[in-house]
Short mmCIF file of C-alpha atoms in Angstrom, two decimals:
data_model
loop_
_atom_site.label_atom_id
_atom_site.label_comp_id
_atom_site.label_asym_id
_atom_site.label_seq_id
_atom_site.Cartn_x
_atom_site.Cartn_y
_atom_site.Cartn_z
CA MET A 25 13.15 -38.20 -18.64
CA ASP A 26 11.96 -40.81 -16.58
CA PHE A 27 8.49 -41.83 -18.53
CA GLU A 28 6.92 -43.72 -15.83
CA ALA A 29 7.15 -40.58 -13.33
CA CYS A 30 5.62 -38.10 -15.40
CA ARG A 31 3.04 -40.62 -16.75
CA ARG A 32 2.09 -40.79 -12.78
CA ALA A 33 2.59 -36.74 -12.42
CA PHE A 34 -0.56 -36.53 -14.93
CA VAL A 35 -2.76 -39.70 -13.61
CA THR A 36 -2.75 -38.04 -10.05
CA ARG A 37 -2.64 -34.79 -11.00
CA ASP A 38 0.21 -33.97 -9.19
CA PRO A 39 0.38 -30.12 -8.77
CA ARG A 40 4.05 -30.58 -7.56
CA PHE A 41 5.23 -30.89 -10.81
CA ASP A 42 3.08 -27.83 -12.58
CA GLY A 43 5.49 -25.80 -14.25
CA ARG A 44 8.33 -28.68 -14.65
CA ILE A 45 7.05 -31.36 -17.53
CA PHE A 46 4.42 -31.22 -19.78
CA ALA A 47 2.65 -33.46 -22.52
CA GLY A 48 2.31 -33.64 -25.70
CA VAL A 49 -0.77 -35.42 -26.96
CA LYS A 50 -0.46 -36.69 -30.34
CA THR A 51 -3.94 -37.55 -30.80
CA THR A 52 -5.02 -34.25 -30.62
CA GLY A 53 -1.98 -31.78 -31.05
CA ILE A 54 -2.10 -30.35 -27.89
CA TYR A 55 0.08 -29.90 -25.02
CA CYS A 56 -1.23 -29.51 -21.67
CA ARG A 57 0.17 -29.20 -17.89
CA PRO A 58 -0.24 -31.79 -15.22
CA ILE A 59 -2.91 -30.11 -13.57
CA CYS A 60 -5.18 -30.75 -16.85
CA PRO A 61 -8.66 -31.12 -15.98
CA ALA A 62 -8.84 -33.76 -19.30
CA ARG A 63 -9.22 -37.33 -19.10
CA THR A 64 -5.20 -38.29 -19.16
CA PRO A 65 -4.52 -39.92 -23.07
CA LYS A 66 -3.16 -43.23 -22.95
CA PRO A 67 0.89 -43.95 -22.46
CA GLN A 68 1.44 -44.64 -26.09
CA ASN A 69 -0.10 -40.84 -27.09
CA MET A 70 1.93 -39.05 -24.34
CA THR A 71 5.96 -37.48 -25.15
CA PHE A 72 6.40 -35.73 -22.49
CA TYR A 73 8.92 -32.50 -22.12
CA PRO A 74 10.67 -29.78 -19.85
CA THR A 75 9.41 -26.66 -21.15
CA ALA A 76 6.32 -25.63 -22.53
CA ALA A 77 9.15 -24.22 -25.50
CA ALA A 78 10.47 -27.67 -25.98
CA ALA A 79 6.73 -28.80 -26.59
CA GLN A 80 5.36 -25.80 -28.76
CA GLU A 81 8.52 -26.51 -30.88
CA ALA A 82 7.71 -29.66 -31.35
CA GLY A 83 4.81 -28.67 -33.11
CA TYR A 84 1.65 -28.95 -30.66
CA ARG A 85 -0.17 -26.04 -29.41
CA PRO A 86 -1.06 -25.25 -26.16
CA CYS A 87 -3.91 -26.67 -24.36
CA LEU A 88 -7.28 -24.24 -24.19
CA ARG A 89 -8.35 -25.87 -21.14
CA CYS A 90 -5.77 -25.83 -19.08
CA ARG A 91 -3.94 -23.26 -20.04
CA PRO A 92 0.29 -23.52 -20.14
CA GLU A 93 0.34 -19.87 -20.22
CA ALA A 94 -0.87 -19.82 -16.41
CA SER A 95 1.84 -22.13 -15.26
CA PRO A 96 4.19 -21.26 -13.02
CA ASP A 97 7.67 -20.14 -14.82
CA LEU A 98 9.84 -22.16 -13.30
CA GLY A 99 13.53 -21.67 -12.56
CA ALA A 100 14.38 -25.23 -11.28
CA TRP A 101 16.81 -26.02 -12.89
CA ARG A 102 19.05 -22.63 -12.65
CA GLY A 103 21.64 -24.74 -10.66
CA THR A 104 22.09 -27.34 -13.28
CA SER A 105 22.77 -24.45 -15.83
CA ASN A 106 23.24 -20.65 -14.38
CA THR A 107 23.73 -19.90 -18.21
CA VAL A 108 20.38 -20.53 -19.45
CA SER A 109 19.24 -18.89 -16.47
CA ARG A 110 21.35 -15.52 -17.36
CA ALA A 111 19.66 -15.96 -20.78
CA LEU A 112 16.71 -16.66 -19.73
CA ALA A 113 16.77 -13.66 -18.08
CA LEU A 114 17.83 -11.52 -20.96
CA ILE A 115 15.33 -12.94 -22.86
CA GLU A 116 12.14 -12.27 -20.60
CA GLY A 117 13.40 -8.84 -20.77
CA GLY A 118 13.42 -8.37 -24.75
CA ALA A 119 16.75 -8.88 -25.79
CA MET A 120 15.07 -10.98 -28.09
CA ASP A 121 13.49 -8.80 -29.70
CA ALA A 122 15.97 -6.68 -31.53
CA GLY A 123 18.52 -9.10 -31.65
CA ASP A 124 19.56 -12.21 -32.28
CA VAL A 125 21.10 -15.70 -30.70
CA GLU A 126 24.38 -14.28 -31.38
CA ALA A 127 24.14 -11.09 -29.75
CA LEU A 128 22.49 -12.30 -26.60
CA ALA A 129 25.62 -15.11 -26.45
CA SER A 130 28.08 -12.31 -27.28
CA ARG A 131 26.45 -10.60 -23.76
CA LEU A 132 26.87 -13.99 -22.22
CA GLY A 133 30.21 -14.28 -22.74
CA VAL A 134 30.04 -17.92 -24.41
CA GLY A 135 29.84 -19.26 -28.07
CA GLU A 136 26.21 -19.03 -30.11
CA ARG A 137 26.74 -23.34 -31.01
CA GLN A 138 27.80 -23.83 -27.02
CA LEU A 139 24.31 -21.07 -26.13
CA ARG A 140 22.07 -23.10 -28.19
CA ARG A 141 23.87 -26.41 -26.92
CA LEU A 142 22.70 -25.42 -23.05
CA PHE A 143 19.18 -24.43 -24.75
CA ARG A 144 18.67 -27.99 -25.89
CA GLN A 145 20.14 -29.78 -23.15
CA HIS A 146 18.19 -28.59 -20.42
CA LEU A 147 14.81 -26.80 -22.17
CA GLY A 148 14.77 -29.12 -25.06
CA ALA A 149 14.36 -25.56 -26.97
CA SER A 150 16.17 -22.93 -29.26
CA PRO A 151 16.38 -19.78 -27.20
CA VAL A 152 14.14 -18.72 -30.43
CA SER A 153 12.21 -21.07 -30.36
CA VAL A 154 11.71 -19.86 -26.13
CA ALA A 155 11.38 -16.57 -27.28
CA GLN A 156 8.73 -17.49 -29.67
CA THR A 157 6.70 -19.40 -27.16
CA ARG A 158 7.11 -16.44 -24.57
CA ARG A 159 5.11 -13.98 -26.89
CA VAL A 160 2.46 -15.90 -28.07
CA LEU A 161 1.31 -17.23 -24.14
CA LEU A 162 1.65 -14.18 -23.33
CA ALA A 163 -0.66 -12.87 -26.04
CA LYS A 164 -2.77 -16.14 -25.55
CA GLN A 165 -3.52 -14.71 -21.86
CA LEU A 166 -3.92 -11.25 -22.83
CA ILE A 167 -6.50 -12.55 -25.00
CA GLN A 168 -8.13 -14.58 -22.56
CA GLU A 169 -7.67 -12.80 -19.25
CA THR A 170 -8.07 -9.02 -20.48
CA ARG A 171 -10.34 -7.36 -22.49
CA LEU A 172 -7.79 -4.97 -24.88
CA PRO A 173 -8.15 -5.29 -28.68
CA MET A 174 -6.41 -7.25 -30.93
CA GLY A 175 -4.39 -5.35 -32.36
CA GLU A 176 -3.34 -3.53 -28.77
CA VAL A 177 -2.60 -7.68 -28.15
CA ALA A 178 -0.50 -8.30 -30.57
CA LEU A 179 1.39 -4.33 -29.77
CA ALA A 180 1.66 -6.03 -25.99
CA SER A 181 3.26 -9.34 -25.76
CA GLY A 182 6.02 -8.11 -28.59
CA PHE A 183 4.63 -9.08 -31.97
CA GLY A 184 6.13 -6.89 -34.83
CA SER A 185 3.13 -6.34 -36.64
CA VAL A 186 -1.04 -6.74 -36.19
CA ARG A 187 -0.42 -9.61 -39.27
CA ARG A 188 2.31 -11.56 -38.22
CA PHE A 189 0.21 -11.91 -35.09
CA ASN A 190 -2.87 -13.18 -36.58
CA GLU A 191 -0.55 -15.45 -39.10
CA THR A 192 0.86 -17.04 -36.15
CA PHE A 193 -2.03 -17.85 -33.72
CA GLN A 194 -3.87 -19.02 -37.62
CA GLN A 195 -0.74 -21.50 -38.04
CA LEU A 196 -0.67 -22.66 -34.32
CA PHE A 197 -3.93 -22.98 -33.26
CA GLY A 198 -5.98 -23.32 -36.81
CA ARG A 199 -8.39 -20.24 -35.81
CA PRO A 200 -8.15 -16.80 -35.96
CA PRO A 201 -6.66 -14.88 -32.20
CA GLY A 202 -10.61 -13.36 -32.23
CA ASP A 203 -12.09 -16.78 -31.81
CA LEU A 204 -9.89 -17.69 -28.47
CA ARG A 205 -11.69 -15.37 -26.66
CA ARG A 206 -13.74 -15.74 -23.32
CA SER A 207 -15.23 -12.32 -22.06
CA HIS A 208 -16.42 -13.93 -19.79
CA LYS A 209 -13.20 -15.26 -18.33
CA ALA A 210 -11.79 -11.98 -18.53
CA GLU A 211 -10.06 -10.03 -15.70
CA THR A 212 -11.87 -7.00 -14.22
CA PRO A 213 -10.49 -4.80 -16.07
CA ALA A 214 -8.88 -1.52 -14.75
CA ALA A 215 -9.35 2.17 -15.82
CA ASP A 216 -7.16 2.96 -17.93
CA GLY A 217 -4.82 0.20 -17.17
CA ILE A 218 -4.39 -3.67 -17.82
CA THR A 219 -4.79 -7.01 -15.21
CA VAL A 220 -2.74 -10.11 -15.81
CA ARG A 221 -2.82 -12.75 -13.86
CA LEU A 222 0.88 -13.71 -12.79
CA PRO A 223 1.06 -17.21 -11.10
CA TYR A 224 3.66 -18.67 -8.82
CA LYS A 225 5.00 -22.05 -7.34
CA PRO A 226 3.12 -22.39 -3.66
CA PRO A 227 3.53 -21.09 -0.71
CA TYR A 228 4.66 -17.81 -1.02
CA ASP A 229 5.15 -15.42 2.02
CA TRP A 230 3.51 -12.67 0.93
CA GLU A 231 4.16 -11.20 3.84
CA ALA A 232 7.69 -11.26 4.29
CA ILE A 233 8.06 -9.62 0.76
CA VAL A 234 5.70 -6.49 2.50
CA ARG A 235 7.90 -6.51 4.84
CA PHE A 236 11.36 -5.88 3.06
CA LEU A 237 9.63 -3.60 0.46
CA THR A 238 7.62 -1.60 3.70
CA ASP A 239 11.25 -1.23 4.53
CA ARG A 240 12.74 0.75 1.87
CA ALA A 241 9.43 2.73 0.22
CA ILE A 242 10.24 5.82 -1.07
CA PRO A 243 7.45 8.45 -0.66
CA GLY A 244 5.96 9.50 -3.68
CA VAL A 245 7.73 6.32 -5.82
CA GLU A 246 6.09 3.71 -3.61
CA ARG A 247 3.04 3.15 -1.30
CA VAL A 248 3.23 -0.31 0.84
CA GLU A 249 0.06 -1.60 2.00
CA PRO A 250 -0.80 -4.93 3.83
CA ARG A 251 -2.28 -6.08 1.01
CA ARG A 252 -1.34 -3.94 -1.72
CA TYR A 253 2.06 -2.92 -3.21
CA ALA A 254 2.12 -0.19 -6.52
CA ARG A 255 4.63 2.15 -7.38
CA THR A 256 5.46 4.65 -10.45
CA LEU A 257 8.12 3.05 -13.13
CA GLU A 258 9.75 4.38 -16.53
CA ILE A 259 10.55 2.06 -19.37
CA ASP A 260 12.08 3.60 -22.50
CA GLY A 261 11.03 7.18 -21.68
CA ALA A 262 7.48 5.90 -20.72
CA ARG A 263 5.81 6.68 -17.67
CA GLY A 264 3.76 4.36 -15.54
CA VAL A 265 2.25 2.41 -12.18
CA VAL A 266 2.11 -0.88 -11.03
CA ILE A 267 -0.18 -2.17 -8.46
CA VAL A 268 0.20 -5.62 -6.78
CA THR A 269 -2.07 -7.54 -4.17
CA PRO A 270 -1.93 -11.20 -3.87
CA ARG A 271 -4.87 -13.50 -5.04
CA LYS A 272 -5.91 -17.01 -3.66
CA ASP A 273 -5.00 -19.14 -6.34
CA GLY A 274 -1.51 -19.17 -6.55
CA ALA A 275 -0.84 -16.34 -8.19
CA LEU A 276 -0.21 -12.54 -8.38
CA CYS A 277 -2.91 -9.91 -9.54
CA ALA A 278 -0.58 -6.74 -11.43
CA GLU A 279 -2.98 -4.33 -12.73
CA ILE A 280 -0.13 -2.05 -15.19
CA HIS A 281 -0.89 1.06 -15.70
CA PHE A 282 1.76 2.00 -18.85
CA PRO A 283 1.10 4.42 -21.82
CA LYS A 284 3.59 2.13 -23.91
CA LEU A 285 1.98 -0.82 -24.89
CA GLN A 286 5.11 -2.24 -26.39
CA ALA A 287 6.64 -1.69 -22.65
CA LEU A 288 4.47 -4.26 -21.04
CA PRO A 289 6.54 -7.67 -21.50
CA ALA A 290 9.34 -5.54 -20.08
CA VAL A 291 7.48 -4.88 -17.37
CA ILE A 292 6.00 -7.73 -16.78
CA ALA A 293 9.53 -9.27 -16.12
CA ARG A 294 10.63 -6.80 -13.49
CA ILE A 295 7.09 -7.38 -11.43
CA ARG A 296 8.02 -11.29 -11.56
CA ARG A 297 11.68 -10.18 -10.68
CA VAL A 298 10.95 -8.31 -7.65
CA PHE A 299 8.31 -10.69 -6.26
CA ASP A 300 10.94 -13.64 -7.19
CA LEU A 301 8.04 -15.59 -8.83
CA SER A 302 9.73 -18.29 -10.96
CA ALA A 303 11.85 -19.51 -7.41
CA ASP A 304 11.07 -23.47 -6.99
CA PRO A 305 10.88 -22.73 -3.16
CA THR A 306 10.14 -27.05 -2.65
CA LEU A 307 13.74 -27.48 -5.00
CA ILE A 308 15.47 -24.81 -2.27
CA GLY A 309 14.30 -25.93 0.68
CA ALA A 310 14.98 -29.49 0.15
CA HIS A 311 18.28 -28.87 -0.33
CA LEU A 312 19.19 -26.02 2.31
CA SER A 313 17.03 -28.00 5.05
CA GLN A 314 20.28 -30.50 4.80
CA ASP A 315 22.08 -27.92 7.26
CA PRO A 316 21.33 -28.45 10.59
CA ALA A 317 21.40 -24.50 11.40
CA LEU A 318 19.24 -23.93 8.54
CA ALA A 319 16.21 -27.00 8.76
CA PRO A 320 14.53 -25.06 11.48
CA LEU A 321 14.29 -21.61 9.13
CA VAL A 322 13.03 -23.03 6.13
CA ALA A 323 10.35 -25.02 7.72
CA ALA A 324 9.29 -21.73 9.54
CA ARG A 325 9.20 -20.05 6.46
CA PRO A 326 8.85 -22.73 3.27
CA GLY A 327 7.20 -19.87 1.12
CA LEU A 328 10.20 -17.21 1.71
CA ARG A 329 11.94 -15.58 -1.29
CA ALA A 330 14.69 -13.60 -2.45
CA PRO A 331 13.20 -9.93 -3.42
CA GLY A 332 14.73 -8.40 -6.20
CA ALA A 333 14.69 -5.03 -7.73
CA TRP A 334 12.75 -2.78 -10.02
CA ASP A 335 16.30 -1.18 -11.67
CA GLY A 336 19.76 -1.53 -11.15
CA PHE A 337 21.15 1.86 -10.76
CA GLU A 338 18.01 2.43 -8.53
CA LEU A 339 19.24 -0.45 -6.34
CA ALA A 340 23.45 0.92 -6.55
CA VAL A 341 22.05 4.77 -5.43
CA ARG A 342 19.61 2.76 -2.39
CA ALA A 343 22.69 0.17 -1.82
CA ILE A 344 25.71 2.89 -1.79
CA LEU A 345 23.18 5.80 0.18
CA GLY A 346 22.58 2.30 2.52
CA GLN A 347 26.34 3.04 3.40
CA GLN A 348 27.37 3.22 7.20
CA ILE A 349 23.47 4.15 8.29
CA THR A 350 20.44 1.82 9.02
CA VAL A 351 18.04 1.47 6.62
CA GLY A 352 15.68 3.69 7.93
CA ALA A 353 18.17 6.37 7.55
CA ALA A 354 18.67 5.18 4.47
CA ARG A 355 15.49 5.54 3.09
CA GLY A 356 15.21 9.31 4.52
CA LEU A 357 18.13 9.84 2.15
CA ALA A 358 16.32 8.26 -0.71
CA ALA A 359 13.59 10.20 -0.57
CA LYS A 360 15.36 13.67 -0.50
CA LEU A 361 17.01 12.88 -3.39
CA VAL A 362 13.68 11.84 -4.85
CA ALA A 363 11.90 14.72 -4.01
CA ALA A 364 14.95 16.70 -5.47
CA TYR A 365 15.45 15.24 -8.50
CA GLY A 366 12.95 12.47 -9.36
CA GLU A 367 10.86 12.82 -12.27
CA PRO A 368 6.91 14.01 -12.52
CA ILE A 369 4.89 11.74 -13.08
CA ASP A 370 0.96 12.45 -14.69
CA ASP A 371 -1.27 9.35 -14.32
CA PRO A 372 -4.85 9.61 -12.77
CA ALA A 373 -3.99 6.22 -10.76
CA ALA A 374 -0.58 7.60 -9.52
CA ALA A 375 -2.36 10.57 -8.01
CA GLU A 376 -4.98 8.43 -6.57
CA LEU A 377 -2.40 6.77 -4.72
CA GLY A 378 -0.17 9.62 -4.16
CA LEU A 379 2.09 9.31 -5.97
CA THR A 380 4.09 12.17 -7.51
CA CYS A 381 7.84 10.92 -9.64
CA VAL A 382 10.03 8.09 -10.64
CA PHE A 383 13.29 7.64 -9.23
CA PRO A 384 15.99 10.18 -11.54
CA THR A 385 17.79 8.51 -14.00
CA ALA A 386 21.47 8.21 -14.39
CA ALA A 387 21.17 11.03 -16.74
CA ARG A 388 19.40 13.03 -14.03
CA LEU A 389 22.11 13.35 -11.49
CA ILE A 390 24.60 14.24 -13.66
CA GLY A 391 26.43 17.56 -12.76
CA GLN A 392 24.44 17.36 -9.74
CA ASP A 393 25.91 18.63 -6.13
CA ILE A 394 23.79 15.38 -4.62
CA ALA A 395 26.24 15.96 -1.14
CA ALA A 396 24.38 18.94 -0.48
CA LEU A 397 21.44 16.50 0.52
CA GLY A 398 22.76 16.07 3.59
CA MET A 399 25.74 12.88 3.22
CA PRO A 400 29.44 13.12 3.45
CA ARG A 401 30.82 14.68 -0.35
CA ALA A 402 32.80 11.55 -0.67
CA ARG A 403 29.35 9.23 -0.98
CA GLY A 404 27.98 12.28 -3.39
CA ALA A 405 30.56 12.38 -5.53
CA ALA A 406 30.62 8.44 -5.58
CA LEU A 407 26.97 8.55 -6.88
CA GLU A 408 27.14 11.63 -9.79
CA ALA A 409 30.16 9.32 -10.67
CA LEU A 410 27.89 6.04 -10.88
CA ALA A 411 25.06 7.79 -13.07
CA ARG A 412 27.86 9.11 -15.51
CA THR A 413 28.71 5.49 -15.59
CA VAL A 414 26.07 4.16 -15.99
CA ALA A 415 25.16 6.55 -18.56
CA ALA A 416 27.44 6.05 -21.10
CA ASP A 417 26.75 2.15 -20.57
CA PRO A 418 22.91 1.13 -19.31
CA THR A 419 23.99 -2.53 -20.07
CA ILE A 420 26.05 -2.23 -17.23
CA PHE A 421 23.41 -3.85 -14.38
CA THR A 422 23.04 -7.26 -16.89
CA PRO A 423 23.10 -10.85 -16.39
CA ARG A 424 27.41 -11.63 -17.16
CA ALA A 425 29.03 -15.43 -18.24
CA ASP A 426 29.12 -16.04 -14.47
CA LEU A 427 28.46 -14.74 -11.12
CA ALA A 428 32.48 -13.74 -10.85
CA SER A 429 32.55 -11.79 -13.55
CA ALA A 430 29.13 -9.67 -12.88
CA ILE A 431 30.71 -9.30 -8.97
CA ALA A 432 34.16 -7.76 -10.62
CA ALA A 433 32.42 -5.71 -12.94
CA LEU A 434 30.00 -4.21 -10.11
CA LYS A 435 33.25 -3.59 -8.30
CA ALA A 436 34.91 -1.83 -10.75
CA LEU A 437 31.75 1.38 -10.11
CA PRO A 438 31.83 4.42 -8.40
CA GLY A 439 31.27 3.68 -4.04
CA VAL A 440 31.01 -0.07 -4.73
CA GLY A 441 32.96 -2.80 -2.73
CA GLU A 442 32.13 -6.59 -2.43
CA TRP A 443 29.18 -6.23 -0.25
CA THR A 444 27.43 -4.13 -2.80
CA ALA A 445 28.06 -5.84 -5.49
CA GLN A 446 26.80 -8.85 -3.74
CA TYR A 447 23.97 -6.97 -2.83
CA ILE A 448 23.23 -6.00 -6.46
CA ALA A 449 23.96 -9.25 -8.11
CA LEU A 450 21.31 -11.08 -5.53
CA ARG A 451 18.28 -8.39 -6.42
CA GLU A 452 19.50 -7.08 -9.45
CA LEU A 453 20.94 -9.61 -11.68
CA ARG A 454 19.18 -12.74 -9.89
CA GLU A 455 22.18 -14.60 -8.64
CA PRO A 456 21.14 -17.58 -6.94
CA ASP A 457 24.03 -17.91 -5.91
CA ALA A 458 25.09 -14.14 -4.52
CA PHE A 459 26.46 -14.13 -1.13
CA PRO A 460 27.84 -11.05 1.23
CA GLY A 461 29.21 -13.24 3.58
CA ALA A 462 30.61 -9.94 5.60
CA ASP A 463 27.60 -9.72 6.11
CA ILE A 464 27.56 -8.89 10.12
CA GLY A 465 23.33 -9.51 10.02
CA LEU A 466 24.34 -13.32 8.54
CA MET A 467 27.12 -13.45 10.90
CA ARG A 468 25.35 -13.40 14.00
CA ALA A 469 22.55 -15.77 12.86
CA MET A 470 24.98 -18.31 12.04
CA ALA A 471 26.36 -17.37 15.98
CA ASP A 472 26.96 -20.30 18.26
CA GLY A 473 25.60 -21.44 21.26
CA ASP A 474 27.73 -19.59 23.51
CA GLY A 475 27.36 -16.39 20.67
CA VAL A 476 30.45 -16.52 18.97
CA ARG A 477 30.05 -15.72 15.61
CA PRO A 478 32.24 -17.12 12.79
CA THR A 479 34.71 -14.28 11.32
CA PRO A 480 33.79 -13.81 7.08
CA ASP A 481 36.15 -16.63 6.07
CA GLN A 482 34.42 -19.29 8.21
CA LEU A 483 31.00 -18.09 6.94
CA LEU A 484 31.42 -18.62 3.13
CA ALA A 485 33.49 -22.04 4.11
CA ARG A 486 30.39 -22.81 5.54
CA SER A 487 28.32 -21.45 2.69
CA ALA A 488 29.81 -23.80 0.54
CA ALA A 489 27.05 -26.90 1.42
CA TRP A 490 24.34 -24.31 -0.04
CA ARG A 491 25.06 -23.72 -3.31
CA PRO A 492 23.92 -23.00 -5.68
CA TRP A 493 21.37 -21.10 -3.55
CA ARG A 494 23.41 -18.84 -1.36
CA ALA A 495 20.97 -16.02 -2.28
CA TYR A 496 17.83 -18.19 -1.02
CA ALA A 497 19.94 -19.15 2.31
CA ALA A 498 21.13 -15.23 2.86
CA GLN A 499 17.08 -14.99 2.64
CA HIS A 500 16.35 -17.18 5.60
CA LEU A 501 18.82 -15.61 7.83
CA TRP A 502 18.28 -12.22 7.68
CA ALA A 503 14.41 -13.51 8.07
CA ALA A 504 15.74 -15.24 11.50
CA ASP A 505 15.27 -11.73 12.87
CA PRO A 506 13.79 -8.74 11.03
CA GLY A 507 15.57 -6.27 13.06
CA LEU A 508 18.70 -6.95 11.15
CA ALA A 509 17.26 -7.81 7.49
CA PRO A 510 20.27 -6.61 5.60
CA ALA A 511 22.52 -5.60 8.74
CA LYS A 512 25.59 -3.36 8.67
CA ALA A 513 28.60 -5.12 7.48
CA ALA A 514 31.58 -6.47 9.77
CA PRO A 515 34.20 -4.31 11.02
CA ALA A 516 37.13 -4.03 8.82
CA LYS A 517 39.49 -1.94 7.46
CA ARG A 518 38.04 1.73 5.99
CA THR A 519 38.63 2.14 1.32
CA LYS A 520 36.81 4.31 -0.84
CA THR A 521 34.43 1.32 -1.33
CA ASP A 522 34.06 0.02 1.57
CA ASP A 523 30.42 -0.28 2.30
CA ARG A 524 28.85 -1.65 6.09
CA ARG A 525 25.22 -1.80 5.59
CA ALA A 526 22.34 -1.96 2.58
CA ALA A 527 19.43 -0.27 1.18
#
């Protein structure tokens, strides 16, 4: 890291570097964000780190004024190491809570030593330190932003016991966790719920996200309004409700009603994934703007994100339902599926919003005559076969060693072709380079001045310059004409797994 460049970012309190660098102060033993309001330390007392985990592993504790847990969790390095990106996605989803580094490396198809080396190279910390730092910073956020009792904070942030929770905070901050609480700064509590602030790197195109989710909202499961998104969710058998609204301070507000506090990290991880809060739009936009065709699109929508998915199985079902038909028709079929097989939810927050059930699990669809809902028999059979496959192996929709292996594994699923596999990789696996090149909406957006569209092969060749951010290029091309986002795939020879339109 360039010492003088990092130093200038702290002297000027440049918000562009928030989440990208952290400074350890030798005289105080704390680490800070570039926007910290405290007086900038002398150069000889500063050491810079690429992540909060690296600073914490070096022995520094989080600053109580600039609160590193409130900084954007950026994925700017993802283009350099997608293996680290996939590992972080698994860690955020709880992979290290019940496993170790060896198991994490095995899921990614790399050796344990190789994974440790990559983490050191790109994050400056070990996988264990990253997992522990996430846990500590989430606990600190819950202490300062909610009014949860300390025992519940320990459970909600992933600590195995209250004793371990107290020991960690005493060791890190030199004081018990209760002393960190500032009640007057807590968010307004939700009835029987938790409210947390989830920061992002501005700008953020909330309207585009809401429009995308509105087009696909399933009655009874989701409710979308211009300034609020709500839906039901099931994690490890527990059912709850999440409500997301935009704030004016570079963050979203998440109101979470969930009976199982241990599921809170997984719920927050899903919210961050769906609303793409780890993206660095400045970095991505600068790269894509090098293409003359994309430059005006990026300039028109600098805060455009790539919406994620709440659940891999739900997304795959929606995608298969949407093959050969419009997005609206696919939404209608999904509504019928939920009405027939969705599990009811008994929650006051859900009832108040008109939400009645959660999306059916894979086990719920096994043995059902899905085609009777009004679709071709072959498609109903494909959904039932997909449910059997996912029920037998719930890890199917988790990141793999690389994009190519993920696409190959997804295409082996019943009813999933190349388009659907790329779409699932883009939204569920959060692969920044996933690109459904046969999409007719993308080809129409790239038509030349005479209206001649590129072929799928020509579009794929053109997209090579957009790597490693082709998923975001696709979002800009789709957003150029909202009526096409996403649109049906190009005509091709029909096969059993052909897919023509996104869910």
